[in-house]
Tab-separated table of C-alpha atoms in Angstrom:
chain	number	residue	atom	x	y	z
A	1	UNK	CA	48.682	26.405	-18.010
A	2	UNK	CA	50.272	24.289	-20.737
A	3	UNK	CA	48.235	21.533	-22.261
A	4	UNK	CA	49.097	18.377	-20.379
A	5	UNK	CA	48.606	15.865	-23.145
A	6	UNK	CA	51.026	16.963	-25.841
A	7	UNK	CA	50.131	14.225	-28.318
A	8	UNK	CA	46.392	14.942	-28.323
A	9	UNK	CA	46.058	15.202	-32.085
A	10	UNK	CA	48.054	12.048	-32.716
A	11	UNK	CA	46.150	10.194	-30.010
A	12	UNK	CA	42.787	11.185	-31.430
A	13	UNK	CA	43.847	10.164	-34.931
A	14	UNK	CA	44.916	6.767	-33.691
A	15	UNK	CA	41.501	5.829	-32.282
A	16	UNK	CA	40.030	2.595	-33.529
A	17	UNK	CA	37.073	2.609	-35.880
A	18	UNK	CA	34.732	1.586	-33.077
A	19	UNK	CA	36.068	4.294	-30.771
A	20	UNK	CA	35.696	6.896	-33.497
A	21	UNK	CA	31.962	6.213	-33.598
A	22	UNK	CA	31.563	7.706	-30.137
A	23	UNK	CA	30.678	11.391	-30.131
A	24	UNK	CA	30.293	11.818	-26.380
A	25	UNK	CA	31.804	10.218	-23.315
A	26	UNK	CA	29.999	10.725	-20.023
A	27	UNK	CA	32.090	10.850	-16.864
A	28	UNK	CA	30.975	10.916	-13.230
A	29	UNK	CA	32.928	12.800	-10.568
A	30	UNK	CA	32.554	14.210	-7.056
A	31	UNK	CA	32.373	17.813	-5.997
A	32	UNK	CA	34.410	18.600	-2.857
A	33	UNK	CA	36.954	15.995	-4.010
A	34	UNK	CA	39.960	17.801	-5.460
A	35	UNK	CA	42.165	15.962	-7.966
A	36	UNK	CA	44.810	17.187	-10.440
A	37	UNK	CA	42.872	16.027	-13.493
A	38	UNK	CA	40.286	18.727	-12.881
A	39	UNK	CA	42.657	21.109	-14.651
A	40	UNK	CA	42.482	18.889	-17.739
A	41	UNK	CA	38.720	18.708	-17.270
A	42	UNK	CA	38.329	22.492	-17.224
A	43	UNK	CA	40.824	23.122	-20.038
A	44	UNK	CA	39.142	20.491	-22.263
A	45	UNK	CA	42.358	18.479	-22.529
A	46	UNK	CA	40.345	15.269	-22.313
A	47	UNK	CA	38.108	16.385	-25.194
A	48	UNK	CA	41.092	17.298	-27.365
A	49	UNK	CA	43.000	14.089	-26.669
A	50	UNK	CA	40.034	11.758	-27.018
A	51	UNK	CA	38.488	13.547	-29.992
A	52	UNK	CA	35.016	13.531	-28.422
A	53	UNK	CA	32.863	15.681	-26.183
A	54	UNK	CA	33.551	14.682	-22.576
A	55	UNK	CA	30.563	15.460	-20.386
A	56	UNK	CA	31.134	15.536	-16.620
A	57	UNK	CA	28.333	15.028	-14.086
A	58	UNK	CA	28.788	15.375	-10.330
A	59	UNK	CA	27.322	12.794	-7.964
A	60	UNK	CA	26.723	12.782	-4.216
A	61	UNK	CA	27.829	9.150	-3.718
A	62	UNK	CA	29.552	6.282	-5.495
A	63	UNK	CA	26.304	4.326	-5.261
A	64	UNK	CA	24.691	6.938	-7.490
A	65	UNK	CA	27.575	6.521	-9.929
A	66	UNK	CA	26.947	2.768	-10.158
A	67	UNK	CA	23.245	3.304	-10.753
A	68	UNK	CA	23.964	5.823	-13.501
A	69	UNK	CA	26.398	3.448	-15.215
A	70	UNK	CA	23.830	0.663	-15.126
A	71	UNK	CA	21.236	3.030	-16.578
A	72	UNK	CA	23.564	3.850	-19.461
A	73	UNK	CA	23.953	7.482	-18.454
A	74	UNK	CA	27.623	7.263	-17.402
A	75	UNK	CA	30.545	5.531	-19.137
A	76	UNK	CA	33.379	6.246	-16.688
A	77	UNK	CA	33.218	6.968	-12.963
A	78	UNK	CA	36.261	8.889	-11.761
A	79	UNK	CA	37.264	8.340	-8.128
A	80	UNK	CA	34.400	6.031	-7.258
A	81	UNK	CA	34.842	4.570	-3.809
A	82	UNK	CA	36.014	0.963	-3.653
A	83	UNK	CA	33.065	0.032	-1.416
A	84	UNK	CA	30.279	1.070	-3.824
A	85	UNK	CA	32.177	-0.531	-6.705
A	86	UNK	CA	32.400	-3.832	-4.824
A	87	UNK	CA	28.735	-3.618	-3.830
A	88	UNK	CA	27.747	-3.170	-7.461
A	89	UNK	CA	29.881	-6.148	-8.560
A	90	UNK	CA	28.390	-8.309	-5.816
A	91	UNK	CA	24.971	-7.482	-7.233
A	92	UNK	CA	26.031	-8.601	-10.694
A	93	UNK	CA	26.681	-5.210	-12.255
A	94	UNK	CA	28.787	-5.405	-15.460
A	95	UNK	CA	31.499	-2.982	-14.342
A	96	UNK	CA	35.302	-2.977	-14.307
A	97	UNK	CA	37.920	-1.348	-12.086
A	98	UNK	CA	40.558	-0.063	-14.517
A	99	UNK	CA	42.725	2.314	-12.478
A	100	UNK	CA	43.336	3.822	-9.054
A	101	UNK	CA	42.298	7.459	-8.802
A	102	UNK	CA	43.562	8.416	-5.353
A	103	UNK	CA	44.726	6.860	-2.091
A	104	UNK	CA	43.928	8.683	1.121
A	105	UNK	CA	43.424	8.495	4.835
A	106	UNK	CA	40.195	6.715	5.697
A	107	UNK	CA	37.243	9.069	6.007
A	108	UNK	CA	36.520	10.582	9.399
A	109	UNK	CA	33.501	10.038	11.592
A	110	UNK	CA	32.850	13.239	13.562
A	111	UNK	CA	31.285	13.037	17.034
A	112	UNK	CA	29.401	16.065	18.331
A	113	UNK	CA	31.670	17.959	20.705
A	114	UNK	CA	28.774	18.488	23.121
A	115	UNK	CA	28.627	14.753	23.892
A	116	UNK	CA	32.145	14.342	25.256
A	117	UNK	CA	32.571	11.016	23.440
A	118	UNK	CA	35.968	10.025	22.051
A	119	UNK	CA	37.961	6.887	21.289
A	120	UNK	CA	38.325	6.123	25.017
A	121	UNK	CA	34.587	5.914	25.684
A	122	UNK	CA	33.298	5.206	22.168
A	123	UNK	CA	30.849	2.574	23.461
A	124	UNK	CA	28.706	5.469	24.706
A	125	UNK	CA	27.665	5.916	21.095
A	126	UNK	CA	25.563	2.785	21.445
A	127	UNK	CA	21.885	3.670	21.636
A	128	UNK	CA	22.355	6.868	19.619
A	129	UNK	CA	21.710	7.819	15.987
A	130	UNK	CA	24.569	8.234	13.530
A	131	UNK	CA	24.641	9.480	9.919
A	132	UNK	CA	26.504	7.350	7.373
A	133	UNK	CA	26.370	7.477	3.552
A	134	UNK	CA	25.753	3.756	3.138
A	135	UNK	CA	27.800	1.585	0.770
A	136	UNK	CA	30.462	4.263	0.360
A	137	UNK	CA	34.056	4.439	1.535
A	138	UNK	CA	32.848	6.515	4.474
A	139	UNK	CA	30.636	3.558	5.410
A	140	UNK	CA	33.627	1.218	5.002
A	141	UNK	CA	35.704	3.451	7.266
A	142	UNK	CA	32.848	3.669	9.776
A	143	UNK	CA	32.563	-0.125	10.062
A	144	UNK	CA	36.306	-0.558	10.541
A	145	UNK	CA	36.535	2.231	13.116
A	146	UNK	CA	33.615	0.914	15.142
A	147	UNK	CA	35.151	-2.567	15.122
A	148	UNK	CA	38.516	-1.168	16.236
A	149	UNK	CA	36.851	0.744	19.070
A	150	UNK	CA	34.601	-2.112	20.162
A	151	UNK	CA	31.332	-0.360	19.313
A	152	UNK	CA	28.382	-2.631	18.522
A	153	UNK	CA	26.938	-1.234	15.292
A	154	UNK	CA	23.742	-3.211	15.875
A	155	UNK	CA	23.176	-0.964	18.897
A	156	UNK	CA	23.296	2.160	16.691
A	157	UNK	CA	20.483	3.685	14.673
A	158	UNK	CA	22.155	4.324	11.313
A	159	UNK	CA	20.579	6.832	8.948
A	160	UNK	CA	21.703	6.968	5.326
A	161	UNK	CA	22.740	10.566	4.638
A	162	UNK	CA	25.022	12.126	2.044
A	163	UNK	CA	27.997	13.952	3.627
A	164	UNK	CA	26.537	17.450	3.311
A	165	UNK	CA	23.308	16.324	4.969
A	166	UNK	CA	25.197	14.441	7.655
A	167	UNK	CA	27.144	17.585	8.544
A	168	UNK	CA	23.883	19.504	8.906
A	169	UNK	CA	22.383	16.777	11.094
A	170	UNK	CA	25.456	16.811	13.305
A	171	UNK	CA	25.173	20.578	13.701
A	172	UNK	CA	21.468	20.552	14.574
A	173	UNK	CA	21.810	17.650	16.997
A	174	UNK	CA	19.810	15.132	14.961
A	175	UNK	CA	22.710	12.677	15.095
A	176	UNK	CA	25.504	12.057	17.567
A	177	UNK	CA	28.059	11.222	14.878
A	178	UNK	CA	28.357	11.787	11.138
A	179	UNK	CA	30.753	9.952	8.817
A	180	UNK	CA	31.926	12.289	6.082
A	181	UNK	CA	33.824	12.549	2.806
A	182	UNK	CA	34.392	15.758	0.862
A	183	UNK	CA	36.404	18.788	1.936
A	184	UNK	CA	33.632	21.310	2.555
A	185	UNK	CA	31.404	18.786	4.323
A	186	UNK	CA	34.292	17.654	6.520
A	187	UNK	CA	35.108	21.273	7.313
A	188	UNK	CA	31.493	21.917	8.336
A	189	UNK	CA	31.373	18.786	10.489
A	190	UNK	CA	34.671	19.787	12.104
A	191	UNK	CA	33.141	23.024	13.315
A	192	UNK	CA	30.800	21.142	15.665
A	193	UNK	CA	32.502	17.770	16.034
A	194	UNK	CA	35.795	15.919	16.362
A	195	UNK	CA	36.938	12.728	14.579
A	196	UNK	CA	36.450	9.771	16.861
A	197	UNK	CA	39.803	8.332	15.743
A	198	UNK	CA	42.929	10.323	14.982
A	199	UNK	CA	45.057	9.884	11.894
A	200	UNK	CA	47.627	7.939	13.894
A	201	UNK	CA	44.962	5.706	15.428
A	202	UNK	CA	43.486	4.850	12.035
A	203	UNK	CA	46.919	4.196	10.595
A	204	UNK	CA	47.841	1.913	13.503
A	205	UNK	CA	44.588	-0.007	12.989
A	206	UNK	CA	45.322	-0.417	9.275
A	207	UNK	CA	42.294	1.630	8.244
A	208	UNK	CA	43.077	3.219	4.873
A	209	UNK	CA	41.161	3.897	1.668
A	210	UNK	CA	41.470	4.347	-2.065
A	211	UNK	CA	39.121	5.274	-4.891
A	212	UNK	CA	39.022	3.710	-8.323
A	213	UNK	CA	38.318	4.559	-11.918
A	214	UNK	CA	35.473	2.279	-12.964
A	215	UNK	CA	33.780	1.766	-16.313
A	216	UNK	CA	30.982	-0.223	-17.822
A	217	UNK	CA	32.067	-3.433	-19.513
A	218	UNK	CA	30.376	-2.275	-22.700
A	219	UNK	CA	32.378	0.949	-22.860
A	220	UNK	CA	35.655	-0.857	-22.164
A	221	UNK	CA	34.885	-3.413	-24.876
A	222	UNK	CA	33.578	-1.023	-27.520
A	223	UNK	CA	35.919	1.932	-26.929
A	224	UNK	CA	39.202	0.653	-25.459
A	225	UNK	CA	41.296	3.395	-27.082
A	226	UNK	CA	39.093	6.126	-25.654
A	227	UNK	CA	39.471	4.564	-22.223
A	228	UNK	CA	43.251	4.288	-22.578
A	229	UNK	CA	43.479	7.919	-23.652
A	230	UNK	CA	41.338	9.009	-20.708
A	231	UNK	CA	43.733	7.240	-18.370
A	232	UNK	CA	46.772	8.716	-20.152
A	233	UNK	CA	45.472	12.265	-19.733
A	234	UNK	CA	44.789	11.515	-16.077
A	235	UNK	CA	48.329	10.200	-15.615
A	236	UNK	CA	49.751	13.308	-17.312
A	237	UNK	CA	47.706	15.461	-14.943
A	238	UNK	CA	49.005	13.627	-11.896
A	239	UNK	CA	52.597	13.831	-13.152
A	240	UNK	CA	52.293	17.573	-13.750
A	241	UNK	CA	50.933	18.052	-10.227
A	242	UNK	CA	53.735	15.962	-8.718
A	243	UNK	CA	56.305	18.041	-10.607
A	244	UNK	CA	54.770	21.376	-9.611
A	245	UNK	CA	52.532	20.931	-6.533
A	246	UNK	CA	50.049	23.747	-6.180
A	247	UNK	CA	50.191	24.909	-9.792
A	248	UNK	CA	46.633	25.427	-10.966
A	249	UNK	CA	45.155	25.064	-7.463
A	250	UNK	CA	42.728	27.918	-8.158
A	251	UNK	CA	41.317	26.027	-11.145
A	252	UNK	CA	40.946	22.833	-9.140
A	253	UNK	CA	39.326	24.630	-6.193
A	254	UNK	CA	36.777	26.376	-8.377
A	255	UNK	CA	35.877	23.167	-10.194
A	256	UNK	CA	35.625	21.230	-6.914
A	257	UNK	CA	33.368	23.872	-5.394
A	258	UNK	CA	35.727	24.707	-2.527
A	259	UNK	CA	37.976	27.562	-1.476
A	260	UNK	CA	41.708	27.340	-2.115
A	261	UNK	CA	42.682	26.717	1.518
A	262	UNK	CA	40.233	23.823	1.889
A	263	UNK	CA	41.350	22.384	-1.433
A	264	UNK	CA	45.040	22.617	-0.529
A	265	UNK	CA	44.415	20.989	2.833
A	266	UNK	CA	42.465	18.145	1.273
A	267	UNK	CA	44.989	17.454	-1.479
A	268	UNK	CA	47.850	17.427	1.024
A	269	UNK	CA	46.383	14.175	2.317
A	270	UNK	CA	45.943	12.593	-1.109
A	271	UNK	CA	48.320	10.286	-2.972
A	272	UNK	CA	47.903	9.892	-6.735
A	273	UNK	CA	49.668	6.635	-7.695
A	274	UNK	CA	51.639	6.652	-10.933
A	275	UNK	CA	50.834	4.154	-13.663
A	276	UNK	CA	53.958	2.182	-12.742
A	277	UNK	CA	52.913	2.089	-9.084
A	278	UNK	CA	49.394	0.995	-9.985
A	279	UNK	CA	50.598	-1.854	-12.178
A	280	UNK	CA	53.274	-2.992	-9.718
A	281	UNK	CA	51.319	-2.638	-6.478
A	282	UNK	CA	47.587	-2.573	-7.156
A	283	UNK	CA	46.939	-4.611	-10.295
A	284	UNK	CA	49.646	-7.243	-9.903
A	285	UNK	CA	48.636	-10.782	-8.982
A	286	UNK	CA	47.380	-10.708	-5.402
A	287	UNK	CA	47.921	-6.948	-5.329
A	288	UNK	CA	46.294	-4.243	-3.231
A	289	UNK	CA	43.211	-3.951	-5.447
A	290	UNK	CA	42.387	-7.646	-5.182
A	291	UNK	CA	43.146	-7.830	-1.461
A	292	UNK	CA	41.064	-4.748	-0.649
A	293	UNK	CA	38.155	-5.939	-2.777
A	294	UNK	CA	38.273	-9.297	-1.029
A	295	UNK	CA	38.260	-7.568	2.362
A	296	UNK	CA	34.979	-5.931	1.341
A	297	UNK	CA	33.489	-9.259	0.344
A	298	UNK	CA	34.284	-9.428	-3.367
A	299	UNK	CA	35.171	-13.107	-3.440
A	300	UNK	CA	33.975	-16.061	-5.458
A	301	UNK	CA	33.177	-19.569	-4.366
A	302	UNK	CA	35.832	-21.574	-6.173
A	303	UNK	CA	39.245	-21.321	-7.771
A	304	UNK	CA	37.597	-21.436	-11.188
A	305	UNK	CA	35.937	-18.131	-10.341
A	306	UNK	CA	39.309	-16.401	-10.115
A	307	UNK	CA	38.936	-15.400	-13.759
A	308	UNK	CA	35.794	-13.487	-12.849
A	309	UNK	CA	37.713	-11.471	-10.269
A	310	UNK	CA	40.514	-10.805	-12.756
A	311	UNK	CA	37.973	-9.584	-15.304
A	312	UNK	CA	36.422	-7.271	-12.732
A	313	UNK	CA	39.792	-5.793	-11.664
A	314	UNK	CA	41.552	-5.057	-14.950
A	315	UNK	CA	44.693	-2.933	-15.124
A	316	UNK	CA	45.378	-3.701	-18.784
A	317	UNK	CA	44.083	-0.352	-19.992
A	318	UNK	CA	46.910	1.387	-18.133
A	319	UNK	CA	49.534	-0.277	-20.339
């Protein structure tokens, strides 16, 4: 496949002196979460454009990504869930949201088929045990779905399990419901369970999700050109995918750890906003990013704190 970032050499040469000091950039990502930029990841387009070694590490949850950024092990988290990002900010973590990675249907919560529980009798979940990867977008979706269906979450025993473990627990009967993200894990859960809310039901209830590109404040401050180039390569990847959907799907599937059919099915439900769409709709004043963060509790006590929110949600590196 052609290199996506045609001006890699020029971009690398134009790095600032501070950016040039960096020899490695460490990026977090998810397995089972297929995105177009994985082609650039595999083909080393990021490395060529940024002029550094880009090291990618897979994580089970966005919470783990936050912890790794705070520990200094990760500079950029690609497609971190909004919920774990907000949780980290609420706890005082020095992180920034700098782009939108992907918008998608809210994660499903699968109920064991053997129980006969669906959206019509969802209250029968009360008194049972459910698996939820806490402080993730699957958790966010879970809370909204339970509220929409009138299920008292205080009457549930909630166990914190990563998606793959939740799918196993659903299969062996340890839990009545498992909330899942990731293509392979969702496929496994779907073999023994059914989503408690359909796509149409979630859409009607206004339950949607998006993931972000987050960075440490120190990386954004010290290496702004590296960050901008990372986002440019990502945008080029998304544009190439939009122009030729399906091209390079084998590369993406292999890197995501899924088969081609599962990868294609997952990506069919993903939207990768363009830079123009992100600036106009997500990072504009009072835009989607701010509204969604506020809905998760990322608010400050006074009008003077608005600057703090603006500093946390920063689309300037896209421009």
